[in-house]
Coordinates of C-alpha atoms in Angstrom, one line a residue:
M1 CA 292.7 76.9 -83.3
Q2 CA 293.8 80.5 -84.5
T3 CA 290.3 81.7 -84.5
K4 CA 289.9 80.8 -80.5
G5 CA 293.3 82.1 -80.0
S6 CA 291.6 85.9 -81.4
V7 CA 288.7 85.6 -80.2
L8 CA 290.5 85.2 -76.4
L9 CA 292.8 88.2 -77.4
W10 CA 289.8 90.2 -78.0
A11 CA 287.6 89.7 -75.4
L12 CA 291.1 90.6 -73.2
A13 CA 291.8 93.9 -75.2
I14 CA 288.1 95.0 -74.4
F15 CA 288.7 93.9 -71.1
L16 CA 292.0 96.2 -70.8
L17 CA 290.3 98.7 -72.2
V18 CA 287.1 99.0 -70.2
G19 CA 289.3 98.4 -67.3
L20 CA 291.6 101.4 -68.1
L21 CA 288.7 103.7 -68.7
F22 CA 287.1 102.8 -65.6
H23 CA 290.5 103.5 -63.6
T24 CA 290.4 106.8 -65.7
F25 CA 287.1 107.6 -64.3
M26 CA 288.5 106.7 -60.7
V27 CA 291.4 108.5 -60.3
K28 CA 289.7 112.0 -62.1
S29 CA 287.1 112.1 -59.2
M30 CA 289.8 111.4 -56.9
D31 CA 289.9 115.5 -57.8
Y32 CA 293.7 116.6 -57.3
G33 CA 292.4 119.5 -58.9
E34 CA 296.0 121.5 -59.3
L35 CA 298.1 120.3 -55.9
L36 CA 301.7 120.8 -55.8
L37 CA 303.5 119.2 -53.3
I38 CA 306.6 120.9 -52.2
E39 CA 309.3 119.6 -49.7
P40 CA 312.8 119.4 -48.6
I41 CA 314.8 117.2 -51.3
T42 CA 317.0 115.6 -48.3
G43 CA 315.5 113.9 -45.8
T44 CA 316.6 116.3 -42.9
S45 CA 314.0 118.3 -40.9
S46 CA 314.1 121.3 -42.6
E47 CA 311.9 123.6 -41.3
I48 CA 309.7 126.2 -42.9
N49 CA 308.5 129.0 -40.9
S50 CA 304.2 128.8 -40.4
E51 CA 304.0 132.3 -39.8
E52 CA 305.9 133.1 -43.2
L53 CA 303.7 131.0 -44.7
E54 CA 300.5 132.1 -43.7
E55 CA 301.6 136.0 -45.1
I56 CA 301.6 134.5 -48.3
N57 CA 298.7 132.3 -48.4
G58 CA 295.8 133.3 -50.0
E59 CA 297.3 136.2 -51.6
S60 CA 297.5 134.6 -55.1
F61 CA 297.4 130.7 -53.8
L62 CA 295.8 128.9 -50.7
L63 CA 298.6 126.4 -48.8
T64 CA 298.3 124.3 -45.9
Y65 CA 300.4 121.7 -43.9
E66 CA 300.3 118.8 -41.6
I67 CA 302.5 118.5 -38.5
L68 CA 301.9 115.1 -36.8
T69 CA 301.8 114.0 -33.6
D70 CA 300.5 110.9 -31.6
G71 CA 298.4 112.2 -28.9
R72 CA 296.5 110.9 -25.7
I73 CA 293.2 112.3 -25.8
S74 CA 290.9 112.7 -22.9
A75 CA 286.9 112.8 -23.4
L76 CA 284.3 112.0 -21.5
H77 CA 286.3 110.8 -18.7
A78 CA 287.6 108.4 -21.0
N79 CA 291.0 108.1 -22.8
Y80 CA 292.0 107.2 -26.3
D81 CA 294.9 107.4 -28.6
A82 CA 294.7 109.6 -31.6
T83 CA 297.1 111.1 -33.9
V84 CA 297.0 115.3 -33.2
K85 CA 297.5 117.0 -36.6
E86 CA 298.2 120.9 -37.1
T87 CA 296.9 122.4 -39.8
N88 CA 296.2 125.8 -40.8
Y89 CA 292.4 126.9 -41.5
T90 CA 292.6 126.4 -45.5
Y91 CA 293.2 122.3 -45.0
H92 CA 289.7 120.9 -45.2
Y93 CA 289.5 122.9 -48.6
I94 CA 292.4 122.3 -50.5
M95 CA 292.3 118.6 -49.4
N96 CA 288.6 118.4 -50.6
H97 CA 287.0 117.3 -47.2
N98 CA 283.6 117.6 -46.2
I99 CA 282.1 118.8 -43.0
L100 CA 279.7 116.4 -41.4
N101 CA 279.0 118.9 -38.7
G102 CA 279.8 122.2 -37.1
S103 CA 282.7 124.0 -39.4
F104 CA 286.8 123.5 -39.7
F105 CA 288.3 126.4 -37.6
T106 CA 288.6 130.0 -39.1
K107 CA 291.5 132.0 -39.9
E108 CA 289.7 134.0 -37.0
N109 CA 290.4 130.9 -35.1
Q110 CA 293.9 130.9 -36.1
D111 CA 295.0 134.1 -35.4
K112 CA 293.7 134.4 -32.0
K113 CA 295.4 131.1 -30.8
Q114 CA 292.0 129.9 -29.9
K115 CA 292.7 125.9 -29.2
S116 CA 289.9 125.1 -31.4
A117 CA 289.8 121.3 -32.7
V118 CA 288.0 119.1 -35.7
L119 CA 287.2 115.5 -35.2
N120 CA 287.5 113.3 -38.2
E121 CA 284.5 110.8 -38.6
T122 CA 286.3 107.8 -36.7
A123 CA 287.5 109.8 -33.8
A124 CA 284.1 111.2 -33.1
N125 CA 282.3 108.1 -32.7
Q126 CA 284.9 106.5 -30.8
F127 CA 284.8 109.2 -28.0
F128 CA 281.4 110.4 -28.6
G129 CA 279.3 107.6 -29.7
N130 CA 277.9 109.9 -32.7
I131 CA 279.4 113.4 -34.8
D132 CA 276.9 115.9 -32.9
V133 CA 279.5 116.9 -30.6
C134 CA 280.2 120.4 -31.2
G135 CA 280.9 122.2 -28.3
T136 CA 282.5 119.8 -26.3
E137 CA 285.8 119.9 -24.6
I138 CA 288.4 117.1 -25.2
L139 CA 291.6 116.9 -23.5
I140 CA 294.9 116.4 -25.4
G141 CA 297.9 115.7 -23.4
K142 CA 296.8 118.7 -20.8
E143 CA 295.5 120.7 -23.2
K144 CA 291.9 121.6 -23.2
F145 CA 290.5 122.0 -26.9
T146 CA 286.9 123.1 -27.7
V147 CA 285.7 120.8 -30.6
V148 CA 284.1 123.1 -33.0
G149 CA 283.3 120.2 -36.1
V150 CA 283.5 117.4 -37.4
M151 CA 285.0 115.8 -41.0
D152 CA 285.0 113.4 -43.1
D153 CA 288.6 112.6 -44.3
H154 CA 287.9 109.7 -46.0
D155 CA 290.5 107.9 -43.1
E156 CA 288.2 105.8 -41.0
D157 CA 290.7 103.5 -39.5
R158 CA 292.1 106.1 -37.7
S159 CA 290.8 108.7 -35.5
N160 CA 292.5 112.3 -36.4
I161 CA 291.9 115.5 -34.6
Y162 CA 293.0 118.6 -36.6
I163 CA 294.2 121.7 -34.6
P164 CA 295.6 125.2 -35.5
A165 CA 299.4 124.8 -35.7
V166 CA 299.6 128.1 -34.1
C167 CA 299.2 126.9 -30.8
S168 CA 302.4 125.2 -30.3
G169 CA 304.3 127.4 -32.5
R170 CA 306.0 124.2 -34.1
N171 CA 306.6 124.7 -38.5
P172 CA 306.2 122.5 -41.2
S173 CA 308.6 120.7 -43.1
S174 CA 306.8 120.8 -46.3
F175 CA 303.3 122.1 -47.6
I176 CA 301.1 121.6 -50.0
V177 CA 300.2 124.8 -52.4
Q178 CA 296.9 124.6 -54.7
A179 CA 296.9 126.6 -57.4
K180 CA 294.0 127.4 -59.4
G181 CA 292.9 130.4 -62.1
G182 CA 295.4 129.3 -64.2
L183 CA 298.4 130.3 -62.2
S184 CA 301.5 128.8 -63.5
E185 CA 304.3 126.5 -61.1
E186 CA 307.1 129.0 -61.8
H187 CA 305.0 132.0 -60.9
I188 CA 304.4 129.6 -57.5
K189 CA 308.0 128.9 -57.1
N190 CA 309.0 132.6 -57.2
E191 CA 306.3 133.4 -54.7
C192 CA 308.1 130.9 -51.9
K193 CA 311.9 132.2 -52.5
S194 CA 311.1 134.8 -50.0
L195 CA 310.6 131.5 -47.6
G196 CA 313.9 130.3 -48.5
V197 CA 312.3 127.5 -50.5
S198 CA 314.5 126.9 -53.7
E199 CA 314.6 124.2 -56.2
S200 CA 318.1 123.2 -55.0
R201 CA 316.5 122.6 -51.7
Y202 CA 313.4 121.4 -52.4
R203 CA 310.8 119.4 -54.7
F204 CA 308.1 120.7 -56.1
I205 CA 306.0 117.2 -57.2
N206 CA 302.6 118.2 -59.1
L207 CA 300.0 116.1 -58.2
G208 CA 297.5 117.4 -60.3
K209 CA 300.0 116.9 -63.1
L210 CA 300.3 113.2 -62.0
A211 CA 297.0 112.2 -62.0
D212 CA 295.8 113.9 -65.6
F213 CA 298.7 112.2 -66.9
I214 CA 297.7 108.7 -65.5
G215 CA 293.9 109.4 -66.6
D216 CA 295.1 109.8 -69.5
M217 CA 296.7 106.5 -70.1
S218 CA 292.9 105.8 -70.8
A219 CA 293.3 108.0 -74.1
G220 CA 296.7 106.6 -75.4
A221 CA 295.2 103.2 -75.1
L222 CA 292.5 104.3 -77.3
K223 CA 295.2 105.9 -79.5
L224 CA 297.3 102.5 -79.7
A225 CA 293.9 100.9 -80.6
L226 CA 293.3 103.5 -83.7
A227 CA 297.3 103.5 -85.0
A228 CA 296.9 99.2 -84.7
A229 CA 293.4 99.4 -86.8
S230 CA 295.2 102.0 -89.2
I231 CA 298.1 99.9 -90.2
A232 CA 295.8 96.6 -90.4
V233 CA 293.5 98.4 -92.8
L234 CA 296.7 100.2 -94.9
H235 CA 297.7 96.6 -94.9
H236 CA 294.6 95.1 -96.2
M237 CA 295.0 97.9 -98.7
Y238 CA 298.2 97.6 -99.8
L239 CA 297.5 94.3 -100.8
F240 CA 294.3 95.3 -102.7
L241 CA 296.0 97.9 -104.6
K242 CA 299.3 95.1 -105.2
K243 CA 296.7 93.1 -107.0
K244 CA 294.8 95.8 -109.0
I245 CA 298.5 97.0 -109.9
K246 CA 299.4 93.8 -111.6
V247 CA 296.3 93.3 -113.2
F248 CA 296.3 96.9 -115.0
Q249 CA 300.0 96.3 -115.9
E250 CA 299.1 93.3 -117.7
Q251 CA 296.2 94.9 -119.6
L252 CA 298.6 97.9 -120.4
K253 CA 300.7 95.6 -122.8
H254 CA 297.3 95.2 -124.7
H255 CA 295.4 98.2 -124.5
Y256 CA 296.1 102.1 -124.3
L257 CA 296.2 103.9 -121.1
S258 CA 293.5 106.5 -122.1
E259 CA 291.3 103.6 -123.4
L260 CA 291.4 101.6 -119.8
L261 CA 290.7 104.6 -118.4
R262 CA 287.9 105.3 -120.1
N263 CA 286.5 101.9 -120.5
N264 CA 287.2 101.3 -116.4
R265 CA 285.9 104.8 -114.6
K266 CA 284.5 103.3 -112.0
D267 CA 287.3 101.4 -111.2
A268 CA 289.9 104.3 -111.7
V269 CA 287.7 106.4 -109.8
K270 CA 287.4 103.9 -106.8
A271 CA 292.0 103.3 -107.4
A272 CA 292.0 107.0 -106.3
L273 CA 289.4 107.6 -103.6
L274 CA 291.7 104.3 -102.2
L275 CA 294.7 106.2 -102.6
L276 CA 293.8 109.2 -100.9
A277 CA 292.6 107.1 -97.9
V278 CA 295.9 105.7 -97.9
L279 CA 297.6 109.0 -97.5
L280 CA 294.6 110.2 -95.2
L281 CA 295.5 107.5 -93.1
F282 CA 299.4 107.2 -93.3
G283 CA 299.1 110.7 -92.1
L284 CA 296.6 109.9 -89.3
L285 CA 299.0 106.8 -88.3
L286 CA 302.4 109.6 -88.6
K287 CA 300.2 112.1 -86.2
L288 CA 299.7 109.2 -83.4
S289 CA 303.4 108.2 -83.5
I290 CA 304.2 111.9 -83.4
G291 CA 301.8 112.2 -80.1
F292 CA 302.8 108.9 -79.1
I293 CA 306.8 109.8 -78.9
G294 CA 305.8 112.8 -77.2
Y295 CA 303.9 110.7 -74.6
V296 CA 306.7 108.7 -74.3
L297 CA 308.8 111.7 -73.3
E298 CA 306.7 113.6 -70.7
A299 CA 306.4 109.8 -68.7
G300 CA 310.1 109.9 -68.7
D301 CA 310.5 112.9 -66.5
L302 CA 307.2 111.8 -64.8
I303 CA 308.5 108.2 -63.9
S304 CA 311.8 109.4 -62.1
I305 CA 309.2 111.5 -59.7
M306 CA 307.1 108.3 -59.3
G307 CA 310.7 106.6 -57.7
Y308 CA 310.8 109.0 -55.5
E309 CA 309.9 108.8 -51.5
P310 CA 308.7 111.0 -49.5
F311 CA 308.7 111.5 -46.3
S312 CA 306.5 114.1 -45.4
S313 CA 303.0 113.8 -44.0
F314 CA 301.6 114.2 -47.2
Y315 CA 303.0 110.6 -48.3
R316 CA 300.0 108.9 -48.7
Y317 CA 298.6 111.2 -51.1
F318 CA 302.1 110.8 -53.9
N319 CA 301.7 107.4 -52.8
S320 CA 298.2 106.7 -53.8
L321 CA 298.9 108.6 -56.9
R322 CA 302.0 105.6 -57.1
Q323 CA 300.1 102.9 -57.0
H324 CA 297.1 104.2 -59.3
F325 CA 300.3 104.9 -61.7
L326 CA 301.9 101.0 -61.4
F327 CA 298.3 99.7 -61.9
A328 CA 297.6 102.0 -65.2
V329 CA 301.2 100.8 -66.8
L330 CA 300.1 96.9 -66.0
L331 CA 296.9 97.8 -67.7
L332 CA 298.7 99.4 -70.6
G333 CA 301.2 97.5 -71.1
G334 CA 299.1 94.6 -71.2
F335 CA 296.6 96.2 -73.9
L336 CA 299.8 97.6 -75.9
I337 CA 301.0 93.5 -76.1
N338 CA 297.8 92.0 -76.8
T339 CA 296.9 94.6 -79.3
L340 CA 300.5 93.6 -80.7
L341 CA 299.2 89.6 -81.0
L342 CA 296.0 90.8 -82.6
L343 CA 298.0 92.7 -85.4
Y344 CA 300.6 90.1 -85.8
M345 CA 297.8 87.2 -86.0
H346 CA 295.7 90.0 -88.4
L347 CA 298.8 90.6 -91.1
Q348 CA 299.6 86.9 -91.1
K349 CA 296.1 86.3 -91.7
N350 CA 295.8 88.5 -94.8
S351 CA 298.7 87.8 -96.2
D352 CA 298.7 84.0 -96.6

């Protein structure tokens, strides 16, 4: 019965570990890069001047934002409902969205306040039946916009239209910064102070760091498995050495130590190597334990962020990470319990 139970536990352990590895690959492929979400701590509509945002955009980092509205769209003499996203020219680059046709509106379009529109694939197919629509015109409310491109924004359920925010003069309440090239979070915080954006009023959520932490959970599972294996081997070595020491103590009653060592050189070398292996394994276990404590301390800070409810238009990115985090915790928790049960069964079996 115990054999069947251990087989099931081993199968479950492998399944959970493979699940964690696959989940890690999936999170890494989402490519959050070095994205830093910045939004007000409270739920108030604290706006940030978009013109001032553009003044620091591109100097040492790139930033973007979204201002969402529900729009009534007229295209080819038909009316449609769509989500209008007012943003800036760096949006598609930071969000890593592919352009399927044409281009995203440019800095020149934005600076000249040209009424350019980019449709997502869903909107293009709904309005025109295909994505070859550059140069066509649509009405957003009563304003006429020229379509300059079609983009895959990974939103298959909604028709989205992207236009320059400068056309309406509205301001965002939050924004996202892409910190590449080793740029520190502190540097970004200092740059944002000129906008009145400080840690006392705004929350800085490092999406890239959260994604990396979630992705590293599979590495944590591997370290956990290695630690459990080390404990099992140490226990086995302890029992073996304990038995050998008893025999050695009995032999010492009838022989000199020098005589025993001379007559049992191979056993003495094996015992010395075994003791060395024990010390090395113990050192490895200590290193893994220290690393695990550091991992737990880091997790404490990040878990507190996971309980946060962002109210900005970028909520979906944070919520996606939170869902992946909870799933990874479920897999890792199951793997931890499973590994402890396997270790307990192994220790019990070898102790009997």
